[in-house]
Amino acid sequence: MEEFRMAYRQRRSHSNGSGRTRVRRIAVLVVLALTAISGSALLAGAAVPTFPDNILIFPNRDFISVQGFMDHAGQTATIEITRAGKVVGSAQGVISGGDVAFEINHPGGVCWGNGTALQVTPDIVAGDTATIKFGGTASGDTTVQAAEATSVSYDGLNTVVVKGPATVGAGIDPTNIEQRTVNPDLVATIGKRDVRAVPGPPVTAPKSGPAGSYTSDLALNADGTFTATYVFDSQSVAATVANGGGERVLTWQQLDPAGNRQGVTIAEKGQLGGPGFGGCPTGPAQQIPPTPRSVSVVRPASDKTTMQVNWASVTAQPGADPVDGYSVELIAATSTAAGQQQRGIRTPVGVTKASFTGLDATETYAVEVRSTAGAHMSDPGVSSPPPDLGPPTKPVASPAGGANNTSAVAAPSGVTLTSNGQIYYTTDSSSPVNGDMPSDTAKLYADPIPVTGPTEIRAVALDQAGNISPEFQGFYKVPDAAAPPPAPSTAPDAPAKPTGTGGAHKATLQWTAGPASITDYRVFAYNAAGTRVSTTASKTSSATVIGLNAGDSYTFTVEASNDGATTWSAESLPSDPIRATDSVSITKVTWKVGDFRVTGAGSDATTPAGTVTLHNAATGAAIGPDTTVTAAAAPATGTTFDIRLKTGTGTTAATKPAKVYVTSSLGGRSPDVVVP
């Protein structure tokens, strides 16, 4: 796992015999969204997170590793997996502030469903979108790509061929793909635990073990597949690669100027999905159908040989087999030598009531309703008689409605009905009762009734003896979208002073939320001269301001509106100064006694003469003097640095640190990197 967790922070290379070097781009998977793919707008406000923020997605194992997001340390993040616009999996985790923020569906991490109501381990597939959110605001998303290894062939000698589909999304470079085969047994033979192939002509890996090296290439075929070919110096190594498993395919959406792969899917041949450790919710295929809700029984006093059972419909967890019907059972309380008498009815999924006749008028029956999904059946929903509160009262609606008063109702909030009995209603102008029973068109009330157009609601309340309340009748419509919201009498008070932290060309702000009437906020950024340089809109009490100059300090104020961004409050008190930073990364570390070398890249130009400092990650102490950065060679942008502490140069490192990081004179800090 560490190979992939570190992957997005490094670029790897190997050389052929002539000394030419090909970059081996290593994988990362980010939970982020391209703002547009093939011209189609995706999630508004989301984008591929910039290094070091990232999310690695392993779809075969339904596993996600959230990387970075250190400027949100201590905050709770929500990860959502979306398919065709519907959330099929979600989980929450607290950002650790380290390289690995948190993981989902992996030992040491959290389960899918942690902190959310969606208790299912999603079966992540190509085309799914993974989104990371803070306080309901998306901070990035990515789309799982359709590339994986599906076959491995071996000629019995020295050649291994790996094939599979290699389809990436529109607008993505088709060469953003790498195939690897990972097997720890290779360390003893070729000196490393994996072999790799990337698009282009054959390249020979440098020899690093007793069994020699190998040559590899990856061809992208016209039919949307790839062919990775390996020719090994050793027949035994070829057999290990062919028969040991561990085939991976890495695809990514973007490559940043520092060589970091952003938006990467890591497909692992032969790995199984489902719960990653004990106690996590089952996958969709193993989900038990949901228990029917609000089971109600009407058995009128006028005819105790009849009974009507009603319940509210339910929906299966996303990805699970859909609910296809219901099973209703009556179980007599009287027990005989043969057991308790039982009667049952099966209904299709669209029917949420069942009628029984010919019952024993003197018998008491328990009622159990279960939903079915294929061969699976839910736990029972059981009817519980409500307490005796007297005759059922006429349902009361909110908003009120009425024959001469058509109320406007937003569909998500709907119409709420209350009574001391079980409420049955219709929305097709038909009567909710037929004699002393609910009518065939009546529905058992369980949730607010949505209103998507002109709607007449008729409702009554019943008790288990069949007593019926007076009828409620109300008329509703959706709000007029063209009508402006009513203007408040006064603008809201100024929000509280914001606080925040600086990041790579950005600042993350938070403030105390105002009253529930607040509809909008906007954040102003001021430079050191007091000039307003940007405005950022937000619907919540937090915002991320981007596009800031690295090394500069800014103050921020907040305004609030309670009328849809028409009238604004006064500005809040300014925040304390917050410094934006650059981004800096380590791309390679080598250690030999008397020769310690660290190279990397930064995001900003050398203005006026930027420097980086190497640190021991365990102590934070600087290792050697500051090193001046240089401009990256075109077409790359930003800077590069080369720190070398070598005997005879006046600077050296006496002992090898376990991990190192670098800081820049513009405030950036790289993630910790292991010294090999």
Short mmCIF file of N, CA and C in Angstrom, two decimals, residues 368-521:
data_model
loop_
_atom_site.label_atom_id
_atom_site.label_comp_id
_atom_site.label_asym_id
_atom_site.label_seq_id
_atom_site.Cartn_x
_atom_site.Cartn_y
_atom_site.Cartn_z
N GLU A 368 -47.42 -9.08 10.39
CA GLU A 368 -46.02 -8.86 10.02
C GLU A 368 -45.96 -8.58 8.52
N VAL A 369 -45.26 -7.52 8.14
CA VAL A 369 -45.11 -7.15 6.73
C VAL A 369 -43.61 -7.11 6.42
N ARG A 370 -43.21 -7.80 5.35
CA ARG A 370 -41.81 -7.83 4.93
C ARG A 370 -41.71 -7.41 3.47
N SER A 371 -40.61 -6.76 3.12
CA SER A 371 -40.36 -6.49 1.70
C SER A 371 -39.51 -7.63 1.14
N THR A 372 -39.61 -7.83 -0.17
CA THR A 372 -38.85 -8.89 -0.84
C THR A 372 -38.02 -8.28 -1.95
N ALA A 373 -36.87 -8.89 -2.20
CA ALA A 373 -35.98 -8.50 -3.29
C ALA A 373 -35.33 -9.76 -3.81
N GLY A 374 -35.86 -10.29 -4.90
CA GLY A 374 -35.37 -11.56 -5.40
C GLY A 374 -35.61 -12.66 -4.38
N ALA A 375 -34.53 -13.36 -4.00
CA ALA A 375 -34.65 -14.45 -3.02
C ALA A 375 -34.55 -13.95 -1.59
N HIS A 376 -34.35 -12.65 -1.39
CA HIS A 376 -34.15 -12.11 -0.04
C HIS A 376 -35.45 -11.52 0.50
N MET A 377 -35.59 -11.59 1.84
CA MET A 377 -36.77 -11.04 2.50
C MET A 377 -36.30 -10.25 3.72
N SER A 378 -36.97 -9.13 3.99
CA SER A 378 -36.57 -8.25 5.07
C SER A 378 -37.00 -8.77 6.43
N ASP A 379 -36.52 -8.09 7.46
CA ASP A 379 -37.07 -8.29 8.79
C ASP A 379 -38.51 -7.79 8.80
N PRO A 380 -39.34 -8.27 9.74
CA PRO A 380 -40.75 -7.88 9.71
C PRO A 380 -40.99 -6.47 10.24
N GLY A 381 -41.89 -5.77 9.55
CA GLY A 381 -42.47 -4.56 10.10
C GLY A 381 -43.76 -4.96 10.81
N VAL A 382 -43.88 -4.64 12.08
CA VAL A 382 -44.98 -5.16 12.91
C VAL A 382 -45.92 -4.02 13.26
N SER A 383 -47.20 -4.30 13.20
CA SER A 383 -48.20 -3.32 13.59
C SER A 383 -48.26 -3.20 15.10
N SER A 384 -48.15 -1.99 15.60
CA SER A 384 -48.27 -1.73 17.03
C SER A 384 -49.48 -0.83 17.25
N PRO A 385 -50.51 -1.30 17.98
CA PRO A 385 -51.69 -0.46 18.19
C PRO A 385 -51.31 0.84 18.88
N PRO A 386 -51.77 1.99 18.35
CA PRO A 386 -51.46 3.26 19.00
C PRO A 386 -52.20 3.34 20.33
N PRO A 387 -51.73 4.18 21.24
CA PRO A 387 -52.45 4.34 22.52
C PRO A 387 -53.84 4.90 22.27
N ASP A 388 -54.75 4.57 23.17
CA ASP A 388 -56.14 5.03 23.02
C ASP A 388 -56.20 6.51 23.37
N LEU A 389 -56.32 7.34 22.32
CA LEU A 389 -56.38 8.78 22.51
C LEU A 389 -57.76 9.32 22.21
N GLY A 390 -58.73 8.43 22.21
CA GLY A 390 -60.09 8.86 21.90
C GLY A 390 -60.36 8.77 20.42
N PRO A 391 -61.52 9.23 19.98
CA PRO A 391 -61.88 9.15 18.55
C PRO A 391 -60.83 9.86 17.70
N PRO A 392 -60.54 9.34 16.51
CA PRO A 392 -59.54 9.99 15.65
C PRO A 392 -59.97 11.40 15.28
N THR A 393 -59.02 12.33 15.34
CA THR A 393 -59.31 13.73 15.04
C THR A 393 -59.05 14.03 13.57
N LYS A 394 -59.74 15.03 13.08
CA LYS A 394 -59.56 15.46 11.69
C LYS A 394 -58.10 15.84 11.46
N PRO A 395 -57.46 15.34 10.39
CA PRO A 395 -56.06 15.70 10.14
C PRO A 395 -55.89 17.21 9.99
N VAL A 396 -54.76 17.68 10.52
CA VAL A 396 -54.39 19.09 10.41
C VAL A 396 -53.19 19.18 9.47
N ALA A 397 -53.24 20.11 8.51
CA ALA A 397 -52.18 20.22 7.51
C ALA A 397 -51.33 21.45 7.77
N SER A 398 -50.06 21.33 7.42
CA SER A 398 -49.15 22.47 7.46
C SER A 398 -48.35 22.50 6.17
N PRO A 399 -48.49 23.58 5.34
CA PRO A 399 -49.37 24.73 5.53
C PRO A 399 -50.84 24.34 5.43
N ALA A 400 -51.73 25.25 5.85
CA ALA A 400 -53.12 24.89 6.06
C ALA A 400 -53.84 24.49 4.77
N GLY A 401 -53.74 25.27 3.72
CA GLY A 401 -54.51 24.98 2.53
C GLY A 401 -55.99 25.14 2.78
N GLY A 402 -56.82 24.82 1.81
CA GLY A 402 -58.26 24.95 1.96
C GLY A 402 -58.93 25.12 0.62
N ALA A 403 -60.26 24.92 0.59
CA ALA A 403 -60.99 24.95 -0.68
C ALA A 403 -60.86 26.30 -1.36
N ASN A 404 -60.77 27.37 -0.60
CA ASN A 404 -60.69 28.70 -1.20
C ASN A 404 -59.32 29.35 -0.95
N ASN A 405 -58.34 28.52 -0.61
CA ASN A 405 -57.02 29.06 -0.28
C ASN A 405 -55.95 28.11 -0.82
N THR A 406 -55.43 28.40 -2.02
CA THR A 406 -54.43 27.53 -2.63
C THR A 406 -53.06 27.93 -2.12
N SER A 407 -52.47 27.11 -1.24
CA SER A 407 -51.18 27.43 -0.63
C SER A 407 -50.04 27.00 -1.54
N ALA A 408 -48.94 27.78 -1.52
CA ALA A 408 -47.75 27.43 -2.29
C ALA A 408 -46.82 26.59 -1.41
N VAL A 409 -46.35 25.46 -1.96
CA VAL A 409 -45.54 24.52 -1.19
C VAL A 409 -44.35 24.10 -2.04
N ALA A 410 -43.14 24.20 -1.49
CA ALA A 410 -41.96 23.68 -2.17
C ALA A 410 -41.95 22.16 -2.07
N ALA A 411 -41.70 21.49 -3.19
CA ALA A 411 -41.79 20.02 -3.23
C ALA A 411 -40.94 19.32 -2.17
N PRO A 412 -39.67 19.75 -1.92
CA PRO A 412 -38.89 19.02 -0.92
C PRO A 412 -39.50 19.07 0.48
N SER A 413 -40.16 20.18 0.83
CA SER A 413 -40.72 20.27 2.18
C SER A 413 -42.08 19.61 2.25
N GLY A 414 -42.91 19.72 1.20
CA GLY A 414 -44.19 19.05 1.13
C GLY A 414 -45.19 19.52 2.17
N VAL A 415 -46.31 18.79 2.24
CA VAL A 415 -47.40 19.08 3.17
C VAL A 415 -47.35 18.08 4.31
N THR A 416 -47.33 18.56 5.53
CA THR A 416 -47.27 17.71 6.72
C THR A 416 -48.67 17.55 7.31
N LEU A 417 -49.06 16.32 7.62
CA LEU A 417 -50.36 16.02 8.22
C LEU A 417 -50.16 15.46 9.62
N THR A 418 -51.01 15.88 10.56
CA THR A 418 -50.95 15.35 11.94
C THR A 418 -52.36 15.01 12.42
N SER A 419 -52.45 13.97 13.27
CA SER A 419 -53.70 13.54 13.89
C SER A 419 -53.35 12.56 14.99
N ASN A 420 -54.33 12.22 15.84
CA ASN A 420 -54.08 11.21 16.86
C ASN A 420 -54.40 9.80 16.35
N GLY A 421 -54.75 9.67 15.06
CA GLY A 421 -55.01 8.36 14.46
C GLY A 421 -54.08 8.11 13.29
N GLN A 422 -54.28 6.98 12.62
CA GLN A 422 -53.53 6.67 11.41
C GLN A 422 -54.17 7.43 10.25
N ILE A 423 -53.34 8.19 9.50
CA ILE A 423 -53.85 9.06 8.44
C ILE A 423 -53.75 8.36 7.10
N TYR A 424 -54.82 8.44 6.32
CA TYR A 424 -54.86 7.95 4.95
C TYR A 424 -55.24 9.12 4.05
N TYR A 425 -54.58 9.23 2.89
CA TYR A 425 -54.81 10.39 2.04
C TYR A 425 -54.80 10.00 0.56
N THR A 426 -55.36 10.88 -0.26
CA THR A 426 -55.30 10.74 -1.72
C THR A 426 -54.86 12.08 -2.31
N THR A 427 -54.31 12.04 -3.52
CA THR A 427 -53.92 13.26 -4.25
C THR A 427 -54.54 13.30 -5.64
N ASP A 428 -55.52 12.40 -5.88
CA ASP A 428 -56.16 12.35 -7.21
C ASP A 428 -57.62 12.78 -7.16
N SER A 429 -58.00 13.50 -6.12
CA SER A 429 -59.37 14.00 -5.91
C SER A 429 -60.36 12.92 -5.50
N SER A 430 -59.91 11.66 -5.36
CA SER A 430 -60.82 10.60 -4.94
C SER A 430 -60.94 10.60 -3.41
N SER A 431 -61.98 9.92 -2.92
CA SER A 431 -62.21 9.85 -1.48
C SER A 431 -61.20 8.91 -0.84
N PRO A 432 -60.68 9.25 0.35
CA PRO A 432 -59.74 8.36 1.02
C PRO A 432 -60.40 7.20 1.75
N VAL A 433 -61.74 7.14 1.80
CA VAL A 433 -62.42 6.04 2.47
C VAL A 433 -63.48 5.44 1.56
N ASN A 434 -63.74 4.17 1.81
CA ASN A 434 -64.82 3.45 1.12
C ASN A 434 -65.55 2.65 2.18
N GLY A 435 -66.73 3.16 2.60
CA GLY A 435 -67.43 2.54 3.71
C GLY A 435 -66.68 2.80 5.00
N ASP A 436 -66.29 1.71 5.69
CA ASP A 436 -65.55 1.87 6.94
C ASP A 436 -64.09 1.43 6.79
N MET A 437 -63.57 1.45 5.54
CA MET A 437 -62.19 1.07 5.26
C MET A 437 -61.52 2.14 4.41
N PRO A 438 -60.18 2.22 4.44
CA PRO A 438 -59.48 3.08 3.49
C PRO A 438 -59.80 2.64 2.06
N SER A 439 -59.89 3.60 1.14
CA SER A 439 -60.22 3.28 -0.25
C SER A 439 -59.03 2.64 -0.95
N ASP A 440 -59.28 2.12 -2.14
CA ASP A 440 -58.21 1.47 -2.89
C ASP A 440 -57.13 2.46 -3.30
N THR A 441 -57.48 3.74 -3.45
CA THR A 441 -56.50 4.74 -3.87
C THR A 441 -55.83 5.44 -2.71
N ALA A 442 -56.28 5.19 -1.48
CA ALA A 442 -55.72 5.89 -0.32
C ALA A 442 -54.34 5.34 0.03
N LYS A 443 -53.46 6.22 0.48
CA LYS A 443 -52.12 5.86 0.90
C LYS A 443 -51.97 6.14 2.40
N LEU A 444 -51.21 5.29 3.06
CA LEU A 444 -50.91 5.51 4.48
C LEU A 444 -49.89 6.63 4.60
N TYR A 445 -50.19 7.63 5.40
CA TYR A 445 -49.29 8.78 5.55
C TYR A 445 -48.09 8.38 6.40
N ALA A 446 -46.87 8.66 5.88
CA ALA A 446 -45.66 8.40 6.64
C ALA A 446 -44.68 9.56 6.55
N ASP A 447 -44.66 10.26 5.40
CA ASP A 447 -43.72 11.35 5.17
C ASP A 447 -44.48 12.55 4.60
N PRO A 448 -43.92 13.77 4.69
CA PRO A 448 -44.56 14.92 4.05
C PRO A 448 -44.90 14.62 2.60
N ILE A 449 -46.05 15.08 2.15
CA ILE A 449 -46.55 14.80 0.81
C ILE A 449 -45.95 15.80 -0.17
N PRO A 450 -45.15 15.36 -1.16
CA PRO A 450 -44.55 16.31 -2.09
C PRO A 450 -45.60 16.94 -3.00
N VAL A 451 -45.37 18.18 -3.38
CA VAL A 451 -46.26 18.91 -4.28
C VAL A 451 -45.43 19.40 -5.45
N THR A 452 -45.68 18.88 -6.64
CA THR A 452 -44.92 19.27 -7.83
C THR A 452 -45.78 20.00 -8.85
N GLY A 453 -47.04 20.20 -8.54
CA GLY A 453 -47.96 20.90 -9.41
C GLY A 453 -49.26 21.12 -8.65
N PRO A 454 -50.31 21.65 -9.31
CA PRO A 454 -51.60 21.81 -8.61
C PRO A 454 -52.06 20.48 -8.03
N THR A 455 -52.30 20.44 -6.72
CA THR A 455 -52.59 19.19 -6.02
C THR A 455 -53.73 19.39 -5.03
N GLU A 456 -54.69 18.46 -5.06
CA GLU A 456 -55.75 18.42 -4.04
C GLU A 456 -55.44 17.27 -3.11
N ILE A 457 -55.34 17.54 -1.83
CA ILE A 457 -55.09 16.51 -0.83
C ILE A 457 -56.37 16.32 -0.03
N ARG A 458 -56.84 15.06 0.04
CA ARG A 458 -57.97 14.69 0.89
C ARG A 458 -57.46 13.65 1.88
N ALA A 459 -57.80 13.82 3.15
CA ALA A 459 -57.24 12.94 4.18
C ALA A 459 -58.22 12.73 5.31
N VAL A 460 -58.17 11.51 5.88
CA VAL A 460 -58.93 11.18 7.08
C VAL A 460 -58.01 10.42 8.02
N ALA A 461 -58.41 10.31 9.28
CA ALA A 461 -57.69 9.51 10.25
C ALA A 461 -58.59 8.38 10.73
N LEU A 462 -58.00 7.18 10.92
CA LEU A 462 -58.73 6.01 11.40
C LEU A 462 -58.02 5.45 12.61
N ASP A 463 -58.79 4.74 13.45
CA ASP A 463 -58.17 3.94 14.49
C ASP A 463 -58.36 2.47 14.12
N GLN A 464 -57.82 1.56 14.93
CA GLN A 464 -57.85 0.14 14.56
C GLN A 464 -59.25 -0.45 14.60
N ALA A 465 -60.17 0.24 15.24
CA ALA A 465 -61.55 -0.25 15.26
C ALA A 465 -62.34 0.26 14.06
N GLY A 466 -61.69 1.04 13.19
CA GLY A 466 -62.37 1.52 12.01
C GLY A 466 -63.09 2.84 12.19
N ASN A 467 -62.98 3.49 13.35
CA ASN A 467 -63.59 4.80 13.52
C ASN A 467 -62.89 5.81 12.61
N ILE A 468 -63.68 6.67 11.98
CA ILE A 468 -63.15 7.57 10.96
C ILE A 468 -63.38 9.02 11.37
N SER A 469 -62.35 9.85 11.19
CA SER A 469 -62.43 11.26 11.53
C SER A 469 -63.13 12.04 10.42
N PRO A 470 -63.50 13.29 10.68
CA PRO A 470 -63.93 14.16 9.58
C PRO A 470 -62.80 14.30 8.56
N GLU A 471 -63.17 14.61 7.33
CA GLU A 471 -62.19 14.66 6.25
C GLU A 471 -61.55 16.04 6.14
N PHE A 472 -60.24 16.04 5.89
CA PHE A 472 -59.52 17.27 5.54
C PHE A 472 -59.43 17.36 4.03
N GLN A 473 -59.59 18.57 3.50
CA GLN A 473 -59.45 18.80 2.07
C GLN A 473 -58.68 20.11 1.87
N GLY A 474 -57.58 20.05 1.14
CA GLY A 474 -56.76 21.24 0.91
C GLY A 474 -56.23 21.27 -0.51
N PHE A 475 -55.96 22.46 -1.01
CA PHE A 475 -55.46 22.66 -2.37
C PHE A 475 -54.10 23.33 -2.30
N TYR A 476 -53.14 22.83 -3.12
CA TYR A 476 -51.77 23.31 -3.06
C TYR A 476 -51.19 23.47 -4.46
N LYS A 477 -50.16 24.30 -4.55
CA LYS A 477 -49.44 24.49 -5.79
C LYS A 477 -47.97 24.74 -5.45
N VAL A 478 -47.10 24.66 -6.46
CA VAL A 478 -45.69 24.97 -6.23
C VAL A 478 -45.52 26.48 -6.24
N PRO A 479 -44.50 27.00 -5.55
CA PRO A 479 -44.30 28.45 -5.54
C PRO A 479 -44.03 28.99 -6.93
N ASP A 480 -44.41 30.22 -7.16
CA ASP A 480 -44.14 30.89 -8.43
C ASP A 480 -42.66 31.23 -8.47
N ALA A 481 -41.94 30.55 -9.39
CA ALA A 481 -40.49 30.73 -9.44
C ALA A 481 -40.11 32.16 -9.81
N ALA A 482 -41.00 32.85 -10.55
CA ALA A 482 -40.67 34.20 -10.99
C ALA A 482 -40.89 35.24 -9.90
N ALA A 483 -41.63 34.88 -8.87
CA ALA A 483 -41.93 35.85 -7.83
C ALA A 483 -40.70 36.05 -6.95
N PRO A 484 -40.26 37.28 -6.75
CA PRO A 484 -39.07 37.50 -5.91
C PRO A 484 -39.38 37.18 -4.46
N PRO A 485 -38.37 36.76 -3.70
CA PRO A 485 -38.62 36.50 -2.28
C PRO A 485 -38.98 37.79 -1.56
N PRO A 486 -39.79 37.70 -0.54
CA PRO A 486 -40.16 38.93 0.19
C PRO A 486 -38.93 39.58 0.81
N ALA A 487 -38.86 40.88 0.69
CA ALA A 487 -37.71 41.61 1.21
C ALA A 487 -37.77 41.65 2.73
N PRO A 488 -36.66 41.39 3.41
CA PRO A 488 -36.66 41.46 4.87
C PRO A 488 -36.80 42.91 5.31
N SER A 489 -37.23 43.07 6.51
CA SER A 489 -37.42 44.43 7.01
C SER A 489 -36.08 45.12 7.23
N THR A 490 -35.05 44.36 7.59
CA THR A 490 -33.72 44.94 7.81
C THR A 490 -32.67 43.97 7.32
N ALA A 491 -31.50 44.51 6.99
CA ALA A 491 -30.37 43.66 6.63
C ALA A 491 -29.87 42.94 7.88
N PRO A 492 -29.24 41.78 7.74
CA PRO A 492 -28.74 41.06 8.92
C PRO A 492 -27.56 41.79 9.54
N ASP A 493 -27.23 41.40 10.75
CA ASP A 493 -26.04 41.94 11.41
C ASP A 493 -24.79 41.45 10.70
N ALA A 494 -23.70 42.15 10.87
CA ALA A 494 -22.43 41.73 10.29
C ALA A 494 -22.00 40.40 10.91
N PRO A 495 -21.47 39.49 10.10
CA PRO A 495 -21.01 38.21 10.66
C PRO A 495 -19.84 38.40 11.62
N ALA A 496 -19.53 37.34 12.33
CA ALA A 496 -18.40 37.35 13.25
C ALA A 496 -17.10 37.40 12.47
N LYS A 497 -16.05 37.84 13.13
CA LYS A 497 -14.72 37.91 12.53
C LYS A 497 -14.29 36.52 12.05
N PRO A 498 -13.87 36.38 10.79
CA PRO A 498 -13.47 35.05 10.30
C PRO A 498 -12.08 34.66 10.80
N THR A 499 -11.84 33.38 10.83
CA THR A 499 -10.53 32.82 11.12
C THR A 499 -10.17 31.89 9.98
N GLY A 500 -8.89 31.50 9.86
CA GLY A 500 -8.54 30.60 8.77
C GLY A 500 -7.07 30.27 8.74
N THR A 501 -6.71 29.53 7.72
CA THR A 501 -5.33 29.10 7.50
C THR A 501 -4.97 29.29 6.05
N GLY A 502 -3.68 29.51 5.81
CA GLY A 502 -3.20 29.67 4.45
C GLY A 502 -2.79 28.34 3.85
N GLY A 503 -2.85 28.26 2.53
CA GLY A 503 -2.43 27.08 1.79
C GLY A 503 -1.78 27.50 0.50
N ALA A 504 -1.61 26.54 -0.40
CA ALA A 504 -0.95 26.79 -1.67
C ALA A 504 -1.81 27.69 -2.54
N HIS A 505 -1.47 28.99 -2.59
CA HIS A 505 -2.18 30.00 -3.39
C HIS A 505 -3.63 30.14 -2.95
N LYS A 506 -3.94 29.86 -1.69
CA LYS A 506 -5.31 29.92 -1.23
C LYS A 506 -5.34 30.17 0.27
N ALA A 507 -6.55 30.44 0.76
CA ALA A 507 -6.80 30.55 2.20
C ALA A 507 -8.16 29.94 2.48
N THR A 508 -8.26 29.18 3.56
CA THR A 508 -9.51 28.55 3.96
C THR A 508 -10.05 29.29 5.18
N LEU A 509 -11.28 29.82 5.07
CA LEU A 509 -11.88 30.67 6.09
C LEU A 509 -13.08 29.98 6.72
N GLN A 510 -13.30 30.25 8.02
CA GLN A 510 -14.51 29.82 8.73
C GLN A 510 -14.99 30.98 9.60
N TRP A 511 -16.29 31.00 9.88
CA TRP A 511 -16.84 31.99 10.79
C TRP A 511 -18.10 31.40 11.42
N THR A 512 -18.57 32.01 12.48
CA THR A 512 -19.78 31.53 13.15
C THR A 512 -20.99 31.79 12.27
N ALA A 513 -21.79 30.74 12.05
CA ALA A 513 -22.96 30.87 11.20
C ALA A 513 -23.96 31.85 11.81
N GLY A 514 -24.61 32.61 10.95
CA GLY A 514 -25.62 33.55 11.40
C GLY A 514 -26.97 32.89 11.57
N PRO A 515 -28.04 33.68 11.70
CA PRO A 515 -29.39 33.12 11.86
C PRO A 515 -29.79 32.25 10.67
N ALA A 516 -30.81 31.43 10.88
CA ALA A 516 -31.27 30.52 9.82
C ALA A 516 -31.78 31.28 8.60
N SER A 517 -32.11 32.56 8.75
CA SER A 517 -32.62 33.34 7.62
C SER A 517 -31.52 33.73 6.65
N ILE A 518 -30.26 33.56 7.01
CA ILE A 518 -29.17 33.93 6.12
C ILE A 518 -29.19 33.03 4.89
N THR A 519 -29.15 33.62 3.71
CA THR A 519 -29.16 32.84 2.45
C THR A 519 -27.80 32.82 1.77
N ASP A 520 -26.98 33.84 1.99
CA ASP A 520 -25.72 33.95 1.25
C ASP A 520 -24.67 34.67 2.10
N TYR A 521 -23.41 34.32 1.82
CA TYR A 521 -22.28 35.06 2.36
C TYR A 521 -21.36 35.43 1.19
#
